[in-house]
PDB file of C-alpha atoms in Angstrom:
ATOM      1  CA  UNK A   1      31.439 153.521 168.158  1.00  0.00           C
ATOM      2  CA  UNK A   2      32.835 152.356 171.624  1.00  0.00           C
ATOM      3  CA  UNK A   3      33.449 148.825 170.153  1.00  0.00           C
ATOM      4  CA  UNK A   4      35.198 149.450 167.443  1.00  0.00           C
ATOM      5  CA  UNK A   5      37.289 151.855 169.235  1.00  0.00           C
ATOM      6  CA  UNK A   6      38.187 149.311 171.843  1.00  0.00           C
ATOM      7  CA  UNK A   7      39.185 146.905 168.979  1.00  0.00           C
ATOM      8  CA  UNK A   8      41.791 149.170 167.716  1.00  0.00           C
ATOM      9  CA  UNK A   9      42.502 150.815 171.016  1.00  0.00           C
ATOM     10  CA  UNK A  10      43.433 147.094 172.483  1.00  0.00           C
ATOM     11  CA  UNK A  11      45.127 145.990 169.238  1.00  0.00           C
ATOM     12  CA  UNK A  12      47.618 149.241 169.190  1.00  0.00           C
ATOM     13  CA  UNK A  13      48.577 147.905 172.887  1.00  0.00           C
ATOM     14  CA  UNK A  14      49.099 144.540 172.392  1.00  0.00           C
ATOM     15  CA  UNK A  15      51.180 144.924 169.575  1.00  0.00           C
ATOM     16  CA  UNK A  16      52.677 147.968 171.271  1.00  0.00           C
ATOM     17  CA  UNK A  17      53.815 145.584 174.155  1.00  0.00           C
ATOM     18  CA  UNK A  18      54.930 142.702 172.679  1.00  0.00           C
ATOM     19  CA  UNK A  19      57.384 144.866 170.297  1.00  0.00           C
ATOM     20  CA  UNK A  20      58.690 146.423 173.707  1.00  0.00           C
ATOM     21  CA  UNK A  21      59.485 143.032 174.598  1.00  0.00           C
ATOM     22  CA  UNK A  22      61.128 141.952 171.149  1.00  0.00           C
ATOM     23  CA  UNK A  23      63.337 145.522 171.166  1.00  0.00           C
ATOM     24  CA  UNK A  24      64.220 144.992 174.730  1.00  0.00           C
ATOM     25  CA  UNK A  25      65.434 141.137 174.243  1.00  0.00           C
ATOM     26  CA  UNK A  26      67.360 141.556 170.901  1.00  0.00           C
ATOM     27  CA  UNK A  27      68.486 145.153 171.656  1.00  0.00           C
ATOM     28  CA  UNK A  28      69.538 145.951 175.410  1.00  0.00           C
ATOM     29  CA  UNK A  29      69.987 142.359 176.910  1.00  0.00           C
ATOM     30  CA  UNK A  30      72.049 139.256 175.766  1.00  0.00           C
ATOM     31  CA  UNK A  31      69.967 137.033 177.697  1.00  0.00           C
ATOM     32  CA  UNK A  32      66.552 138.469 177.827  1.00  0.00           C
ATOM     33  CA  UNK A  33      64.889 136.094 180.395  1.00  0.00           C
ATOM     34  CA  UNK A  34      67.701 136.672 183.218  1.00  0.00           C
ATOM     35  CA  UNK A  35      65.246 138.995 184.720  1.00  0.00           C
ATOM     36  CA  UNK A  36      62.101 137.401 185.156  1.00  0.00           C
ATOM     37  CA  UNK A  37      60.157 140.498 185.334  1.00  0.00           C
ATOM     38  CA  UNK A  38      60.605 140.731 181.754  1.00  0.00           C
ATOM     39  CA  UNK A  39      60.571 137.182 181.085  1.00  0.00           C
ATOM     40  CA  UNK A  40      56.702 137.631 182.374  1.00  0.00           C
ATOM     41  CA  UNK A  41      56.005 140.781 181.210  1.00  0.00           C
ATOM     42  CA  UNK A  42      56.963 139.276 177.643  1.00  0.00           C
ATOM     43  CA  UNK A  43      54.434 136.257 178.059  1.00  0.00           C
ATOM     44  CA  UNK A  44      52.021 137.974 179.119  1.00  0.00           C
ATOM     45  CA  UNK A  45      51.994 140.208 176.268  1.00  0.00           C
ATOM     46  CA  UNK A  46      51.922 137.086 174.006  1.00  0.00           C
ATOM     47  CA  UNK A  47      49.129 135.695 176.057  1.00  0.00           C
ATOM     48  CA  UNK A  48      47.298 138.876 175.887  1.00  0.00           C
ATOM     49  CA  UNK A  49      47.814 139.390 172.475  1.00  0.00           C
ATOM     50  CA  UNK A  50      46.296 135.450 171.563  1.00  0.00           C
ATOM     51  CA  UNK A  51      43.607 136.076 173.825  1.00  0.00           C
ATOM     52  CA  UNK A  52      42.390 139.210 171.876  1.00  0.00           C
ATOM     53  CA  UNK A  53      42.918 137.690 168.290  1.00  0.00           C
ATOM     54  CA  UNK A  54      40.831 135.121 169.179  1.00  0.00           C
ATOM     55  CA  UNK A  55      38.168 136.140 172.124  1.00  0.00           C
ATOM     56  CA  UNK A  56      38.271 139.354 172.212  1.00  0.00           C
ATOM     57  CA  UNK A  57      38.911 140.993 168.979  1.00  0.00           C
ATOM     58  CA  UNK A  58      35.507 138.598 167.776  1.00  0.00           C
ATOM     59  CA  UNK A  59      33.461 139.885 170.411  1.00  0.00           C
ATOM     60  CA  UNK A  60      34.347 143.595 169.906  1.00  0.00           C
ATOM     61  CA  UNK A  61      32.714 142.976 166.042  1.00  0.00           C
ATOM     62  CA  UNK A  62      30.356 140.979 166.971  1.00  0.00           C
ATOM     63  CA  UNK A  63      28.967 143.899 169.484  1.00  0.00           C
ATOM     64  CA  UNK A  64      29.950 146.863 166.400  1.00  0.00           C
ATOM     65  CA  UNK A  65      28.366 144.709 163.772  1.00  0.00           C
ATOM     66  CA  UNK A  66      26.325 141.552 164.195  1.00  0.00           C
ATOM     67  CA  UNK A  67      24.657 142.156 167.704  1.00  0.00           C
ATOM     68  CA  UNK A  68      20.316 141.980 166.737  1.00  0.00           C
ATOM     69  CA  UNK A  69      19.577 143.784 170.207  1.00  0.00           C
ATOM     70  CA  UNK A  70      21.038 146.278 172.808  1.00  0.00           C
ATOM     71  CA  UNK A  71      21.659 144.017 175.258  1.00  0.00           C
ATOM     72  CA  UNK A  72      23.422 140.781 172.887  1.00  0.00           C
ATOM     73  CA  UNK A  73      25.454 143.838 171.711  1.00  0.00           C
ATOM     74  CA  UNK A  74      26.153 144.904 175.479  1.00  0.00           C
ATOM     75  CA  UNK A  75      27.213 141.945 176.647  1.00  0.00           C
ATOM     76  CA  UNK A  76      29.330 140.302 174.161  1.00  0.00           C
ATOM     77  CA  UNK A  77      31.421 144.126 174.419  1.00  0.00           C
ATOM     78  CA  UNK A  78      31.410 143.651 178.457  1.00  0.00           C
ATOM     79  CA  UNK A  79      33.070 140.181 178.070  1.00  0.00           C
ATOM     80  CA  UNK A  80      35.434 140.957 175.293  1.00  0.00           C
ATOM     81  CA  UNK A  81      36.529 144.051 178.257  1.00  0.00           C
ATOM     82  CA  UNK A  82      36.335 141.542 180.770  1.00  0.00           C
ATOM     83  CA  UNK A  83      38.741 139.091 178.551  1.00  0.00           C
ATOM     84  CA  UNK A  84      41.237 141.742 177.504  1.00  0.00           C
ATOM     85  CA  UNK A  85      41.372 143.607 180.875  1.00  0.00           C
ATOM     86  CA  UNK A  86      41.744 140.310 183.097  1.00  0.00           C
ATOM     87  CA  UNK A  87      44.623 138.803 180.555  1.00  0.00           C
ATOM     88  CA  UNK A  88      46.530 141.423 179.134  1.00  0.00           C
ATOM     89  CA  UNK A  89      46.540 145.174 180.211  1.00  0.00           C
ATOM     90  CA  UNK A  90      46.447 143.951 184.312  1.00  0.00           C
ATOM     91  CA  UNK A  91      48.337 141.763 184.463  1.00  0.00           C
ATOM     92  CA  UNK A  92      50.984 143.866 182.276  1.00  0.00           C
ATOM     93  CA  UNK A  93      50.402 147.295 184.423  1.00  0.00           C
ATOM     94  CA  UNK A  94      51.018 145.228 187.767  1.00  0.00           C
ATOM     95  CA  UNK A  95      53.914 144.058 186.090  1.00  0.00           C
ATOM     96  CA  UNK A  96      55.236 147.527 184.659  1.00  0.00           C
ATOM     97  CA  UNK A  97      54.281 149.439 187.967  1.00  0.00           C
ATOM     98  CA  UNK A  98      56.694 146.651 189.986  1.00  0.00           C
ATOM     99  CA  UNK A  99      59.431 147.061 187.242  1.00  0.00           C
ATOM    100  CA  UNK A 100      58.827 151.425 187.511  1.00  0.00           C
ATOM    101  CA  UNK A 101      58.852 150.874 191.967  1.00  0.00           C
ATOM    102  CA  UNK A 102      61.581 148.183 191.832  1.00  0.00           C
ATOM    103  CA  UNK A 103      64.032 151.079 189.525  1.00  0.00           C
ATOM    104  CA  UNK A 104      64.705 148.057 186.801  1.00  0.00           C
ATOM    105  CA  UNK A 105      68.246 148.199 185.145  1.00  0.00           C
ATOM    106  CA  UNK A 106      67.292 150.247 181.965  1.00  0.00           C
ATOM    107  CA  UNK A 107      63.755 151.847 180.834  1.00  0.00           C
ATOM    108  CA  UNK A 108      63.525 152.649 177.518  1.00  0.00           C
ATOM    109  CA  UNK A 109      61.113 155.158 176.555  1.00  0.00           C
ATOM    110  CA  UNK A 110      58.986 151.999 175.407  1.00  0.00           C
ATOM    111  CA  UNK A 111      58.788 150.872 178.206  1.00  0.00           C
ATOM    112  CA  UNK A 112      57.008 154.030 179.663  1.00  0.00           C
ATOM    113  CA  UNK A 113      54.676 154.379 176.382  1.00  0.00           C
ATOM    114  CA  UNK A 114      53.641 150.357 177.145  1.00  0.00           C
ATOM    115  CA  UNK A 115      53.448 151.474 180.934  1.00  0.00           C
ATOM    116  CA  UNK A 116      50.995 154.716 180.078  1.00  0.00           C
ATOM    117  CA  UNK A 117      49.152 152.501 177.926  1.00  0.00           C
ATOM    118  CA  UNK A 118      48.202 149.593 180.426  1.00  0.00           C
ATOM    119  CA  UNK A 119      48.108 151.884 182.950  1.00  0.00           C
ATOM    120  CA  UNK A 120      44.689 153.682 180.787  1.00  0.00           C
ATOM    121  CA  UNK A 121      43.485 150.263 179.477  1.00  0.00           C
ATOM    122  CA  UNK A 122      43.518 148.511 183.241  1.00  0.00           C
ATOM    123  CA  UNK A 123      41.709 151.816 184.699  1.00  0.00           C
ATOM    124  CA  UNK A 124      38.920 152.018 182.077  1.00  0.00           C
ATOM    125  CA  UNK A 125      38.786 148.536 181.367  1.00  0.00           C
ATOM    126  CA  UNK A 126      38.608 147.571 184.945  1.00  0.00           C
ATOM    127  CA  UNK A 127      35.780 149.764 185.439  1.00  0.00           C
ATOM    128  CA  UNK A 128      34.160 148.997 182.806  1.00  0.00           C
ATOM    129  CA  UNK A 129      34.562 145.446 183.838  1.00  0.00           C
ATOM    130  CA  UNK A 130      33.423 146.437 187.196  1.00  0.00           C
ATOM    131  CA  UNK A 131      30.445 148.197 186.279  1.00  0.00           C
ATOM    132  CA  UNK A 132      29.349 145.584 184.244  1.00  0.00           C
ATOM    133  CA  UNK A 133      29.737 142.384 186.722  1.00  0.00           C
ATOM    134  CA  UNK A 134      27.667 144.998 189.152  1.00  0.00           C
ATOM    135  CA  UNK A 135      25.017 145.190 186.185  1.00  0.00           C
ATOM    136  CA  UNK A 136      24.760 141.457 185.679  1.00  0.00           C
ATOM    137  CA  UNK A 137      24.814 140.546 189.456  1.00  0.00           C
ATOM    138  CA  UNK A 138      21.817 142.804 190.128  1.00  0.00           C
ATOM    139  CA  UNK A 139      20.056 141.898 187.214  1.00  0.00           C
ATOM    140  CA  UNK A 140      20.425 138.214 188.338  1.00  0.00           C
ATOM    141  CA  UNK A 141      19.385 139.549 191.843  1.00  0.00           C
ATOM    142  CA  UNK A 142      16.276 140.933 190.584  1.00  0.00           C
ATOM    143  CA  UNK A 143      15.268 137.738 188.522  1.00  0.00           C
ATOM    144  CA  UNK A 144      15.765 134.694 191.141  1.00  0.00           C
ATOM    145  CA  UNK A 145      14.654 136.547 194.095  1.00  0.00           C
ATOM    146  CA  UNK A 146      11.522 135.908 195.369  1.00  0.00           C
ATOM    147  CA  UNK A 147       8.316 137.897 194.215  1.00  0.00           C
ATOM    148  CA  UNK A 148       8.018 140.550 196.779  1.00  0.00           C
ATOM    149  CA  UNK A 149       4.465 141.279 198.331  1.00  0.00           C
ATOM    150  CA  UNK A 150       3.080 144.751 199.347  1.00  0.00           C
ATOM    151  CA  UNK A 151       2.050 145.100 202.242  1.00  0.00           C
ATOM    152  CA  UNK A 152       0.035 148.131 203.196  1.00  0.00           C
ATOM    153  CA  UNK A 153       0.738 150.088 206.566  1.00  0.00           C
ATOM    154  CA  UNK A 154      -2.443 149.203 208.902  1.00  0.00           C
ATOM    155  CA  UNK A 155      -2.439 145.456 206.919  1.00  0.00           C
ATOM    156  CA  UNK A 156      -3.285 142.442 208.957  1.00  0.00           C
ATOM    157  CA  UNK A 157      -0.326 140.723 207.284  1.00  0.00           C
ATOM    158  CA  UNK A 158       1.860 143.476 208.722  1.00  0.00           C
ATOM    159  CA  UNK A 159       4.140 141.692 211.212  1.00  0.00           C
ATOM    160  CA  UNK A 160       4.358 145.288 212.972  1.00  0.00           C
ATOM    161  CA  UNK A 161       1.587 147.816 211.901  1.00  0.00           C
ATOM    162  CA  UNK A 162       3.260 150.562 210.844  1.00  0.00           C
ATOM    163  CA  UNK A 163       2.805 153.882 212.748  1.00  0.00           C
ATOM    164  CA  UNK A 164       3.416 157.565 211.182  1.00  0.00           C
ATOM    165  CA  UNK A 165       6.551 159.283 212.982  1.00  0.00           C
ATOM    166  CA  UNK A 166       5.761 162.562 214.582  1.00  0.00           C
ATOM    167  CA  UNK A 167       8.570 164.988 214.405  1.00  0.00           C
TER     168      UNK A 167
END
């Protein structure tokens, strides 16, 4: 099921990135938060690990488990994507692809495993984020607009009457 895949696909990076952090700042640096990069990188990962224990995580259940219809199952999945792709595996690939462009003091290969990682989870995420919003925007579309009327080709109430094209 995609749901419960996603919770342990987005648990397995989370935790994956926030030990990257805790081997780089006890291992390789005496001061860990000299290079901001890292310092962010770090809270973000602690941001975007809360944020899934608590929003996301619920919502991927609630859609594998609890959800009465398609669409309550649907959505609550789309937001818990939404939640974890906006606050964790973004913001963290945006940082990892600056640290990769900027050649950062020392990569260890965690740091490439976390960077492979958010690089999938921002790409699929994203789009599945994307897709979504697109699905709910048009839906919403569809719903508040105005009832459309059909209007025949020679109608009266044809501001133009409508003539056939000869090719």
């Amino acid at each position: 099921s995609v749901p419960l895949t996603s919770l342990f696909w987005y648990l397995i990076c989370c935790l994956v990135a926030i030990a990257e952090g805790l081997v780089w700042a006890r291992v390789y640096l005496p001061d860990p938060f000299r290079e901001p990069l890292r310092a962010a990188q770090f809270s973000f990962s602690v941001i975007g690990a809360v944020i899934y224990a608590v929003g996301a995580a619920p919502l991927f259940v609630y859609a594998y488990k609890y959800g009465l219809s398609y669409s309550q199952r649907q959505r609550r999945f789309l937001f818990g994507i939404a939640l974890v792709s906006f606050t964790w595996s973004f913001p963290i690939f945006i940082i990892q692809l600056s640290m990769v462009l900027s050649k950062a003091r020392w990569r260890n290969p965690v740091d490439d495993i976390v960077f492979v990682l958010s690089l999938i989870s921002s790409a699929i995420g994203g789009c599945i984020a994307w897709f979504g919003y697109m699905h709910l925007v048009s839906y919403y579309i569809h719903q508040f607009q105005v009832v459309e009327q059909h209007i025949e080709q020679h109608d009266r109430l044809a501001p133009h009457p409508m003539r056939p094209v000869r090719s």
